[in-house]
mmCIF file of C-alpha atoms in Angstrom:
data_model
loop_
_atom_site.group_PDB
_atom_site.id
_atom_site.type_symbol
_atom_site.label_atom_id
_atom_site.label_comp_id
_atom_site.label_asym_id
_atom_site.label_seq_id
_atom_site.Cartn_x
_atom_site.Cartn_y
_atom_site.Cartn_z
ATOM 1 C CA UNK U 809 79.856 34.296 -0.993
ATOM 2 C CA UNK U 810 80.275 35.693 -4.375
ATOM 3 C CA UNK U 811 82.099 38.933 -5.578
ATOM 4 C CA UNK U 812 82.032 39.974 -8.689
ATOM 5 C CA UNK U 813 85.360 43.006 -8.685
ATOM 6 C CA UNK U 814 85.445 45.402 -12.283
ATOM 7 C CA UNK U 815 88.619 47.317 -13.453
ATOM 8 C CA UNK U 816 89.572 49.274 -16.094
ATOM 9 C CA UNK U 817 87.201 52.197 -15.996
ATOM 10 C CA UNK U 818 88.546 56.370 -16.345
ATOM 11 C CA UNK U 819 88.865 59.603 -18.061
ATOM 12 C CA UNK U 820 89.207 59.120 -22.022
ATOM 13 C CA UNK U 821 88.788 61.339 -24.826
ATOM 14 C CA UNK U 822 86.455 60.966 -27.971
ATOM 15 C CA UNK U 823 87.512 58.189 -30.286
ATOM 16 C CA UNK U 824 89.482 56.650 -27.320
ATOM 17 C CA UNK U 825 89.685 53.084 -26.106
ATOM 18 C CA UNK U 826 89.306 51.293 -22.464
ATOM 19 C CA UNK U 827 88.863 48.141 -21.346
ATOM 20 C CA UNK U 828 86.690 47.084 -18.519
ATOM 21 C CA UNK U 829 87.714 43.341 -16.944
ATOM 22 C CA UNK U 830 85.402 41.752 -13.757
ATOM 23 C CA UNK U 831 86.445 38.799 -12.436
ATOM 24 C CA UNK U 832 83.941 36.963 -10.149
ATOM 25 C CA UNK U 833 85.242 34.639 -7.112
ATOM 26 C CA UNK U 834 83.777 32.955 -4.048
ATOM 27 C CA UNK U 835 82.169 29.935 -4.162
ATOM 28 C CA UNK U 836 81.111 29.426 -7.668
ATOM 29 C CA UNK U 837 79.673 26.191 -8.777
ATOM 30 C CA UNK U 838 79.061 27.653 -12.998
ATOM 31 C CA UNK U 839 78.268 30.838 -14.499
ATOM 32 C CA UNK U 840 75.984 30.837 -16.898
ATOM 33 C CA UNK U 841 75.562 34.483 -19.119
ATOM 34 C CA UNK U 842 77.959 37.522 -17.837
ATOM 35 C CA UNK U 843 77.163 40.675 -19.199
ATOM 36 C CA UNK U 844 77.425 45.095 -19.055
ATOM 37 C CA UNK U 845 75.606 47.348 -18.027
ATOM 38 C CA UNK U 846 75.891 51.077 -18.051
ATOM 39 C CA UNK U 847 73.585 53.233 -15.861
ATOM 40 C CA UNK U 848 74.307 57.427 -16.848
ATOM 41 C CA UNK U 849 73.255 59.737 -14.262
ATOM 42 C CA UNK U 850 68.993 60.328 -14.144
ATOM 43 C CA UNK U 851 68.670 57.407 -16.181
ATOM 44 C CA UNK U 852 68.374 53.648 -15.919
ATOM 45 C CA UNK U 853 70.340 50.902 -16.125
ATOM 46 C CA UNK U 854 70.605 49.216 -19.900
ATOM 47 C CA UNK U 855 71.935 46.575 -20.825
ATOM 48 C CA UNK U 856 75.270 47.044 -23.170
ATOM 49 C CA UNK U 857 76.320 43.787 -23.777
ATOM 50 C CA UNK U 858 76.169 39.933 -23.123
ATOM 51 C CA UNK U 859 78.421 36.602 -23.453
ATOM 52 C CA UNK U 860 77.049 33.225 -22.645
ATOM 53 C CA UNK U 861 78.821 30.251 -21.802
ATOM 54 C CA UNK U 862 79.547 29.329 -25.147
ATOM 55 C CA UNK U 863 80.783 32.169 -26.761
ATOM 56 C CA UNK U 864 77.478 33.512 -27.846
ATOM 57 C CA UNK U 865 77.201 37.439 -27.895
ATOM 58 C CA UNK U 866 74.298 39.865 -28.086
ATOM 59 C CA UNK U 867 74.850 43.779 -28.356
ATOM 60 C CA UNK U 868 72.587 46.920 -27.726
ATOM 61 C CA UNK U 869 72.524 48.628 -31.034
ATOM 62 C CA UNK U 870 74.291 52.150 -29.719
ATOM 63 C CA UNK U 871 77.250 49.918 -29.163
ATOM 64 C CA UNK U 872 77.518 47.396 -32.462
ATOM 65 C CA UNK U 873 80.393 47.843 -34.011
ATOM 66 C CA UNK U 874 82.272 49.403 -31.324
ATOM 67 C CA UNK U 875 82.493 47.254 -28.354
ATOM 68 C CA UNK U 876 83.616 44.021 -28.350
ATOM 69 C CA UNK U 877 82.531 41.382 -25.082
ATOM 70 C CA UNK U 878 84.452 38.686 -24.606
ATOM 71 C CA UNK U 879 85.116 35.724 -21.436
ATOM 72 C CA UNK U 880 87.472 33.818 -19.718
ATOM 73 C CA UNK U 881 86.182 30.623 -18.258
ATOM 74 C CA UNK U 882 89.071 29.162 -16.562
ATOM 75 C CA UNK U 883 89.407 32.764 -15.103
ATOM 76 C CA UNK U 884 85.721 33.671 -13.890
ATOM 77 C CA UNK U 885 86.397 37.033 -15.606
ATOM 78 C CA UNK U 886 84.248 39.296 -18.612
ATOM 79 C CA UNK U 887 86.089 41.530 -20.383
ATOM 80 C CA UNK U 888 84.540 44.317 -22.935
ATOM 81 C CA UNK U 889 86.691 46.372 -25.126
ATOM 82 C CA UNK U 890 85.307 49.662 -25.665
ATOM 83 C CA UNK U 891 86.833 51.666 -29.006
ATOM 84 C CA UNK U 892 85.744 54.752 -30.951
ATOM 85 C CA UNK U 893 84.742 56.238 -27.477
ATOM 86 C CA UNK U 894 81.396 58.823 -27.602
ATOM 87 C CA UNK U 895 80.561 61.198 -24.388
ATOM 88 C CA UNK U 896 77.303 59.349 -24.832
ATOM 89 C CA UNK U 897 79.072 56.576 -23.506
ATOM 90 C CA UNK U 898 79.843 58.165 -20.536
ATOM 91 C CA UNK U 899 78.209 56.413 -17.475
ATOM 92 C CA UNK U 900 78.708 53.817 -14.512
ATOM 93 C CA UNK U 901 79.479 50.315 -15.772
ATOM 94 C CA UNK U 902 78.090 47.435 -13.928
ATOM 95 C CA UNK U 903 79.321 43.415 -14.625
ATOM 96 C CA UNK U 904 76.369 40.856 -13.986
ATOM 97 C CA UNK U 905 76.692 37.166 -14.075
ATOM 98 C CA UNK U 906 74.376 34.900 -13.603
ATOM 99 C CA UNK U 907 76.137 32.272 -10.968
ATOM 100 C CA UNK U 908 75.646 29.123 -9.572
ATOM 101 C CA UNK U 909 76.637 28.351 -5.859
ATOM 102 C CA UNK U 910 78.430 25.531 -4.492
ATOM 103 C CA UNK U 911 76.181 25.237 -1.970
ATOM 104 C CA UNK U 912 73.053 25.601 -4.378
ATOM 105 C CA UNK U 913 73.918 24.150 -7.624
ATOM 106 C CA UNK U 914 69.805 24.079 -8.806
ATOM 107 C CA UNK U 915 69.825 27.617 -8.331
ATOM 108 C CA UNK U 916 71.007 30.760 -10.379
ATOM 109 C CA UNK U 917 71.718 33.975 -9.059
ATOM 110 C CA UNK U 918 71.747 37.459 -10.260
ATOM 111 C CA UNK U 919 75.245 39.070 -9.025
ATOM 112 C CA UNK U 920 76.319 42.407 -9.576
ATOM 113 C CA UNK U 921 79.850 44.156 -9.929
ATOM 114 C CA UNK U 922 80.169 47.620 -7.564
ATOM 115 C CA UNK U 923 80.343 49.827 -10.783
ATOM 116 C CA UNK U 924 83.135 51.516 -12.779
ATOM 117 C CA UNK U 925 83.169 54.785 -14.121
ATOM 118 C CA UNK U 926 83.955 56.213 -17.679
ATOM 119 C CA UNK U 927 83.618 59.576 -18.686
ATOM 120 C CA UNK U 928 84.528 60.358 -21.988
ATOM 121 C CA UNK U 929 84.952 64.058 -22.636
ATOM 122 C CA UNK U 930 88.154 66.321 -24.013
#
């Protein structure tokens, strides 16, 4: 009933810049926080960055400085601008939102993009 569909991932070199964009649809009654995650292979999935409804952001400390999170409400869609590219940063990138259905409004679920890939390497 919900999809949540991520762009913007590839092949950059060190110091480069991407930008990842998920836009959710279906039947969506709110979305509450929308967020990244990255997930590199043999390890688990951390959180990179989050955006609440309001505007408020939050930041895992390899990232600070770097990335930048931001939302569109009207559009259903998270963007998160990624400069000064590391090969550390190289990894799958998930979008999460936390969404409210039409046909549930009391309830929030935890929805998940199908993953984007960035590899940053020369």
């Amino acid at each position: 009933q919900v999809q949540l569909v991520e762009s913007g991932g590839g092949l950059v070199q060190p110091g480069g810049s991407l930008r990842l964009s998920c836009a959710a649809s279906g039947s969506i009654f709110s979305i509450n926080d929308m967020g990244w995650y990255r997930q590199a292979p043999g390890k688990q999935r951390d959180l990179v960055a989050v955006v609440t409804s309001g505007g408020a952001t939050n930041y895992a400390d390899s990232v600070k400085d770097r990335f930048t999170i931001s939302r569109d409400n009207a559009k259903n869609t998270v963007y998160l601008q990624m400069n000064s590219l590391k090969p550390e940063d190289t990894a799958v990138y998930y979008c999460n939102a936390r969404i409210r259905l039409i046909i549930s409004p009391w309830r929030f679920n935890d929805c998940w993009g199908q993953g984007t890939q960035v590899t940053v390497s020369s």
